[in-house]
PDB file of C-alpha atoms in Angstrom:
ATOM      1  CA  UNK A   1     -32.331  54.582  -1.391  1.00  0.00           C
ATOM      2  CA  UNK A   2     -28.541  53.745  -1.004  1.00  0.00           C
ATOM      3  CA  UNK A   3     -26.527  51.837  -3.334  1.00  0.00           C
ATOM      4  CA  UNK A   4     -24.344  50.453  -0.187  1.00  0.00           C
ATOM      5  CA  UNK A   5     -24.407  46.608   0.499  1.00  0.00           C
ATOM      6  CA  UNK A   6     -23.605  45.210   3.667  1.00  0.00           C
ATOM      7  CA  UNK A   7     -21.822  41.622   3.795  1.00  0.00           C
ATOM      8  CA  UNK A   8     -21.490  39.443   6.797  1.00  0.00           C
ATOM      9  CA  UNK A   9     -18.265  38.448   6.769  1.00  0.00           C
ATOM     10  CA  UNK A  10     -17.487  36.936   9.721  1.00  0.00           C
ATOM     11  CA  UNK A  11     -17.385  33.483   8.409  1.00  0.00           C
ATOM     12  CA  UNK A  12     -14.920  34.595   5.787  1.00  0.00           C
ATOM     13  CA  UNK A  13     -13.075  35.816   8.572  1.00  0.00           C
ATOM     14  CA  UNK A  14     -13.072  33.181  11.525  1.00  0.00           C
ATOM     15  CA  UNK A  15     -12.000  31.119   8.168  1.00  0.00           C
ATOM     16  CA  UNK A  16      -8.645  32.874   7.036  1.00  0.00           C
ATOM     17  CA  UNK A  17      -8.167  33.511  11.358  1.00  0.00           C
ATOM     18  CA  UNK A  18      -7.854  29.290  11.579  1.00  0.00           C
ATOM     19  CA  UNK A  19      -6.128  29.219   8.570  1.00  0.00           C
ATOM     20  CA  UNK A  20      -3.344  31.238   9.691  1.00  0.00           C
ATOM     21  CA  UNK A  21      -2.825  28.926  12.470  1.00  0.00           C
ATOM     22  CA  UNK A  22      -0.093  26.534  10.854  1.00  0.00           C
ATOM     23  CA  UNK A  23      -0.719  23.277  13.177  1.00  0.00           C
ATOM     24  CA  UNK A  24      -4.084  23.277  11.662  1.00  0.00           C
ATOM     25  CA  UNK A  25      -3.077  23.774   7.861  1.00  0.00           C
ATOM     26  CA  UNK A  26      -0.782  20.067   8.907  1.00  0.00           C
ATOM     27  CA  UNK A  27      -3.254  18.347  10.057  1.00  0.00           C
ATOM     28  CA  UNK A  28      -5.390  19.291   6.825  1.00  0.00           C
ATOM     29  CA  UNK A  29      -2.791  18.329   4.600  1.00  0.00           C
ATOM     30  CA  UNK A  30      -1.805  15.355   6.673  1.00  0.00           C
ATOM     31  CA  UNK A  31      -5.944  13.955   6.788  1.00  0.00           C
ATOM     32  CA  UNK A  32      -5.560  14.591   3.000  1.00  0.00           C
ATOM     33  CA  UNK A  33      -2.376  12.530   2.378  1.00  0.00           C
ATOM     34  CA  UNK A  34      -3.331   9.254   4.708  1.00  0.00           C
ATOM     35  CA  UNK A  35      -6.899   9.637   2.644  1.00  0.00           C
ATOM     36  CA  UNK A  36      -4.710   9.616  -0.630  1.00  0.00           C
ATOM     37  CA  UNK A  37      -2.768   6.534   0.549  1.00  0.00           C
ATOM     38  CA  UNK A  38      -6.046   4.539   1.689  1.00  0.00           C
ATOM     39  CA  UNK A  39      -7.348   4.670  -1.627  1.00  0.00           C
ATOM     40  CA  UNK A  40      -4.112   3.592  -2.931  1.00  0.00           C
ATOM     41  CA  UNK A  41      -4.186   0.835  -0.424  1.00  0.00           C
ATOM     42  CA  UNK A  42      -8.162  -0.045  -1.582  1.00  0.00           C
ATOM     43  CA  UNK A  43      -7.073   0.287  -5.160  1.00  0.00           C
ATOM     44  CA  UNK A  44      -4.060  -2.228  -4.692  1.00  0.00           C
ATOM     45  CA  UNK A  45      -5.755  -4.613  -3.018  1.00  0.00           C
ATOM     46  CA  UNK A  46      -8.706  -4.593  -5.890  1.00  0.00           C
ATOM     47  CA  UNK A  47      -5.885  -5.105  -8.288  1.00  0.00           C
ATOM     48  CA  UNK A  48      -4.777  -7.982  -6.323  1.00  0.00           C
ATOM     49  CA  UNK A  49      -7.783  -9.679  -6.020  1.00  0.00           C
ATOM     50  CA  UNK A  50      -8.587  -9.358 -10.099  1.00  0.00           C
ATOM     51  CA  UNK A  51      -4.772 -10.858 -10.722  1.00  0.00           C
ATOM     52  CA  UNK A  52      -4.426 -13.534  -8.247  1.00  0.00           C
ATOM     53  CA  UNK A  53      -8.333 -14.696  -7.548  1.00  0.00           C
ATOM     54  CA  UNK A  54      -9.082 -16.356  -4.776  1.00  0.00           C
ATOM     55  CA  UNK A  55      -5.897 -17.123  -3.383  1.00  0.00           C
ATOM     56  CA  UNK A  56      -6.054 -13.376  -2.200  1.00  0.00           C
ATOM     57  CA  UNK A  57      -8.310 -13.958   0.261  1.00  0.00           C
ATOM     58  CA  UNK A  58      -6.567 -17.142   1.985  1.00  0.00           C
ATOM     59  CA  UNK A  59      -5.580 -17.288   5.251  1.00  0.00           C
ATOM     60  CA  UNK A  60      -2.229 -15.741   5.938  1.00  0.00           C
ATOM     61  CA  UNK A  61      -0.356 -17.426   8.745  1.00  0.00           C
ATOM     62  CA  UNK A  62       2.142 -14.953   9.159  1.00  0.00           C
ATOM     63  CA  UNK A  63      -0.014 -12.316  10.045  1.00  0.00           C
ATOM     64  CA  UNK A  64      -2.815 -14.221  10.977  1.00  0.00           C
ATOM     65  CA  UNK A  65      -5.397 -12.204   8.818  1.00  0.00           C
ATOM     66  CA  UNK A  66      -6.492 -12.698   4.783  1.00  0.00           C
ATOM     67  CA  UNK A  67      -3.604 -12.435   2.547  1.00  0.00           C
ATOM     68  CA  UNK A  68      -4.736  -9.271   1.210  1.00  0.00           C
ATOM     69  CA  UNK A  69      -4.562  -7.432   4.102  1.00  0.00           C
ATOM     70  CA  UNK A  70      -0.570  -7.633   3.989  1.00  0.00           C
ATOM     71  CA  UNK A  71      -1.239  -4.229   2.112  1.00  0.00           C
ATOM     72  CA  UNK A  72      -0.623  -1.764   4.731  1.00  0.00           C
ATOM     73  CA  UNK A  73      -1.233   1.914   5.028  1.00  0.00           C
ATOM     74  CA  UNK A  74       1.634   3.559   7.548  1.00  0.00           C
ATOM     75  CA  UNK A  75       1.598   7.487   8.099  1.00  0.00           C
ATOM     76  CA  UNK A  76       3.640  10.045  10.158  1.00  0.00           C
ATOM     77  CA  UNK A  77       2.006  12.728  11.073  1.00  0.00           C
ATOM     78  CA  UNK A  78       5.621  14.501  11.676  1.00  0.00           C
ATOM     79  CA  UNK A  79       6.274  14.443   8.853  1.00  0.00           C
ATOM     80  CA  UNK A  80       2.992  14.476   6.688  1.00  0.00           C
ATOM     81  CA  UNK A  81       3.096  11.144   4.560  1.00  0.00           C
ATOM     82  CA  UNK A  82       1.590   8.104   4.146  1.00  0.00           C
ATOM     83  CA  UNK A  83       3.586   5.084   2.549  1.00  0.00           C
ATOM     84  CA  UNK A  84       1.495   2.340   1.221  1.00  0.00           C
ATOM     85  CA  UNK A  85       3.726  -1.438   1.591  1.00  0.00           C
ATOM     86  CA  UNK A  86       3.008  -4.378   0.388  1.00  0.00           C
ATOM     87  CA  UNK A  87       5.414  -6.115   2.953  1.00  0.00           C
ATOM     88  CA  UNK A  88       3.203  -6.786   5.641  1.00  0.00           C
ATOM     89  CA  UNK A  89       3.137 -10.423   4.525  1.00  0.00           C
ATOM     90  CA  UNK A  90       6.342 -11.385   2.565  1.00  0.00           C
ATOM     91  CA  UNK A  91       5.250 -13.667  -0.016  1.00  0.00           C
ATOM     92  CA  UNK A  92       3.271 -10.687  -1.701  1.00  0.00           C
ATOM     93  CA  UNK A  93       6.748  -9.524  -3.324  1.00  0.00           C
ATOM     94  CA  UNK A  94       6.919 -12.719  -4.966  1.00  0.00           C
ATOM     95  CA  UNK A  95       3.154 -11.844  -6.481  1.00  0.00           C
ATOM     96  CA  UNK A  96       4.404  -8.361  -7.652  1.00  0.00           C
ATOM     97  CA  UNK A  97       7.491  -9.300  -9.257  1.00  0.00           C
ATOM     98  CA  UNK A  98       7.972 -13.106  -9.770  1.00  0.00           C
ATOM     99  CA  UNK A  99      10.725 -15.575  -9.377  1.00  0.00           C
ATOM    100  CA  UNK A 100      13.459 -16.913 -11.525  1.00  0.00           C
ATOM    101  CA  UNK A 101      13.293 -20.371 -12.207  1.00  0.00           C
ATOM    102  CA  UNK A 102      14.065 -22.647  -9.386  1.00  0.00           C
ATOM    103  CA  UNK A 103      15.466 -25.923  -8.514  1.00  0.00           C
ATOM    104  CA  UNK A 104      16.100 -28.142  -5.743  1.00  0.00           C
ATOM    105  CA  UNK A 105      19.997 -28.730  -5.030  1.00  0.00           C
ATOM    106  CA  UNK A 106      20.224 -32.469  -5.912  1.00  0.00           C
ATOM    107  CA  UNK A 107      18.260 -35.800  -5.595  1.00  0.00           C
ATOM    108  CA  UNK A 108      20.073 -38.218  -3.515  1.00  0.00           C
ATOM    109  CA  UNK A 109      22.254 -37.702  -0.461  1.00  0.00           C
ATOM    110  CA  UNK A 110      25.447 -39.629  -0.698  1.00  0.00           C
ATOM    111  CA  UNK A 111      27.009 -38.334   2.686  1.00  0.00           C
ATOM    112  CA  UNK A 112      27.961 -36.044   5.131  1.00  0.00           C
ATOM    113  CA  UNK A 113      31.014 -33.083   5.687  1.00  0.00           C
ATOM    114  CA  UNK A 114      31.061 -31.062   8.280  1.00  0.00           C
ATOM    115  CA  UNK A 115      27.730 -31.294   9.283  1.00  0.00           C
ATOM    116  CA  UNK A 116      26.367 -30.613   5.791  1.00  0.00           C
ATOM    117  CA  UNK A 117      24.661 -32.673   3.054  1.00  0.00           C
ATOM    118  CA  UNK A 118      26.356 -34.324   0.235  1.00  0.00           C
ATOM    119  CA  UNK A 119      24.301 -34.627  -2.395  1.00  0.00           C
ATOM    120  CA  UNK A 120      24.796 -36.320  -5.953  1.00  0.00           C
ATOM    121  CA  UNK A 121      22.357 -35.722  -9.246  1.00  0.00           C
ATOM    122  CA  UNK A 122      21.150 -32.612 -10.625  1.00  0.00           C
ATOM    123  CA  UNK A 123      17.880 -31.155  -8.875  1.00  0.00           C
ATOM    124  CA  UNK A 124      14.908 -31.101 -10.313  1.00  0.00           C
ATOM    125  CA  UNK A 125      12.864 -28.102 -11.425  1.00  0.00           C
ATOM    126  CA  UNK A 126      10.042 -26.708  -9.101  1.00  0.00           C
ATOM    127  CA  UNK A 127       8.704 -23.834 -10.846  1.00  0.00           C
ATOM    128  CA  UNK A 128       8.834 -19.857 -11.475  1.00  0.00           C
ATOM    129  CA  UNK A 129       6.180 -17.547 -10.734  1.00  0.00           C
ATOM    130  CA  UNK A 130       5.306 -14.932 -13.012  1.00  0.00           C
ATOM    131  CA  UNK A 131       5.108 -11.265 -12.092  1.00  0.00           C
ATOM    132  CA  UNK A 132       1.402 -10.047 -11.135  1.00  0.00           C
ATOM    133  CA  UNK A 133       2.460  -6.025 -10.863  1.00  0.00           C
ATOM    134  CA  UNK A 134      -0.484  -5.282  -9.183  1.00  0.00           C
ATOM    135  CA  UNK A 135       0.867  -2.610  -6.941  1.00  0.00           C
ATOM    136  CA  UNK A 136       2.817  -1.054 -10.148  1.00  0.00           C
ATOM    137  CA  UNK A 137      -0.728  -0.794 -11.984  1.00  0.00           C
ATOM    138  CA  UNK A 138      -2.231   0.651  -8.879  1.00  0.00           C
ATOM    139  CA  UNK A 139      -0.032   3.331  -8.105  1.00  0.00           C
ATOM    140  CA  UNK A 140      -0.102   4.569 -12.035  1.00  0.00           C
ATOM    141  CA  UNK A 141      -3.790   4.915 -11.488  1.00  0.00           C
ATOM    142  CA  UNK A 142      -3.773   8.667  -9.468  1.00  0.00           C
ATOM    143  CA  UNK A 143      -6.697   9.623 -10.568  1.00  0.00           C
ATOM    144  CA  UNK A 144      -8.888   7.986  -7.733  1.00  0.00           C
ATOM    145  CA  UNK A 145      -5.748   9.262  -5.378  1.00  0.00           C
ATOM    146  CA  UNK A 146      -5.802  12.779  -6.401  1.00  0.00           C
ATOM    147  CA  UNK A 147      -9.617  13.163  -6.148  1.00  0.00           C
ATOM    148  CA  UNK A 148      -9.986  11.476  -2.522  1.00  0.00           C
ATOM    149  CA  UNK A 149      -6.916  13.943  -1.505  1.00  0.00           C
ATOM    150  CA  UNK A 150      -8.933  16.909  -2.808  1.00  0.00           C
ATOM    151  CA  UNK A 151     -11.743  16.063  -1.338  1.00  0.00           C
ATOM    152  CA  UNK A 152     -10.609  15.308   1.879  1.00  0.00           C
ATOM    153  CA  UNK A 153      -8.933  19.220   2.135  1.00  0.00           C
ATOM    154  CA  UNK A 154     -12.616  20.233   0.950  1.00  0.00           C
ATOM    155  CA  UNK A 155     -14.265  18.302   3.455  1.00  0.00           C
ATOM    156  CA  UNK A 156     -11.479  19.830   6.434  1.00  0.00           C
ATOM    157  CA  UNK A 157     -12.316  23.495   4.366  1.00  0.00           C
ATOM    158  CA  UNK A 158     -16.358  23.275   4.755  1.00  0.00           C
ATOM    159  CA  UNK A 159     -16.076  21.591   8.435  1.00  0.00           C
ATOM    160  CA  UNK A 160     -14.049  25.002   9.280  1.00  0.00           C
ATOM    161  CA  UNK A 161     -16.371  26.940   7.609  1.00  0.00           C
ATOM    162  CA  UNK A 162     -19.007  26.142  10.228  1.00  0.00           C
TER     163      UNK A 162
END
């Protein structure tokens, strides 16, 4: 009887043979990034919901879609990232980080100059918004970010593997 074990190690092979190739290493890296910035995406847009309630879901008419979905995901493959925005609808800046207060420029208009409103009285006050920070809490959660990246590459690594 021999002490000699043989090992099939083609697999192992074909493996570190694709690996080599470094188009395909990118586009593991880049599937792992862009999954990385949808859950960042997902995770802001949970955040929003919890902070601002049911305005979140409202009818934007600047991008014609819920106001939630102004939370965009763009990547470039190029040059592997993924940025996560929260200015596809404007008004979701004013959500993050609030307003000062604000007032209207006067009460009464007493005439014109040069095409331009004279106006006399002090304006009145019409309100401050207070910051939300969802996207700030969301992107100091990478936890959920750091597993979905890691399993994406594992995911790319076992689809090689057979």
């Amino acid at each position: 009887m021999s002490d000699t074990v043989k090992i099939d190690s083609t697999q192992v092979d074909n493996l570190l043979d694709t690996l080599d190739d470094q188009e395909v290493k990118n586009n593991i890296l880049f599937e792992a990034v862009k999954a990385g910035a949808k859950v960042l995406q997902q995770t802001t847009k949970n955040y929003f919901r919890q902070k601002v309630g049911e305005a979140a879901t409202h009818y934007s008419r600047f991008i014609q879609k819920p106001f939630e979905d102004g939370i965009i995901v763009k990547a470039d493959k190029s040059y592997c990232e993924a940025k996560v925005s929260i200015m596809g609808d404007h008004r979701l800046k004013w959500f993050e980080k609030g307003t000062q207060d604000r007032y209207t420029k006067g009460r009464k208009i007493v005439g014109y100059q040069r095409n331009r409103a004279i106006r006399e009285g002090k304006g009145h006050w019409t309100g401050r918004m207070t910051g939300q920070y969802f996207f700030r809490d969301a992107r100091q959660d990478t936890n959920r970010i750091d597993e979905a990246m890691a399993q994406s590459i594992n995911n790319a690594l076992n689809k090689l593997m057979t």
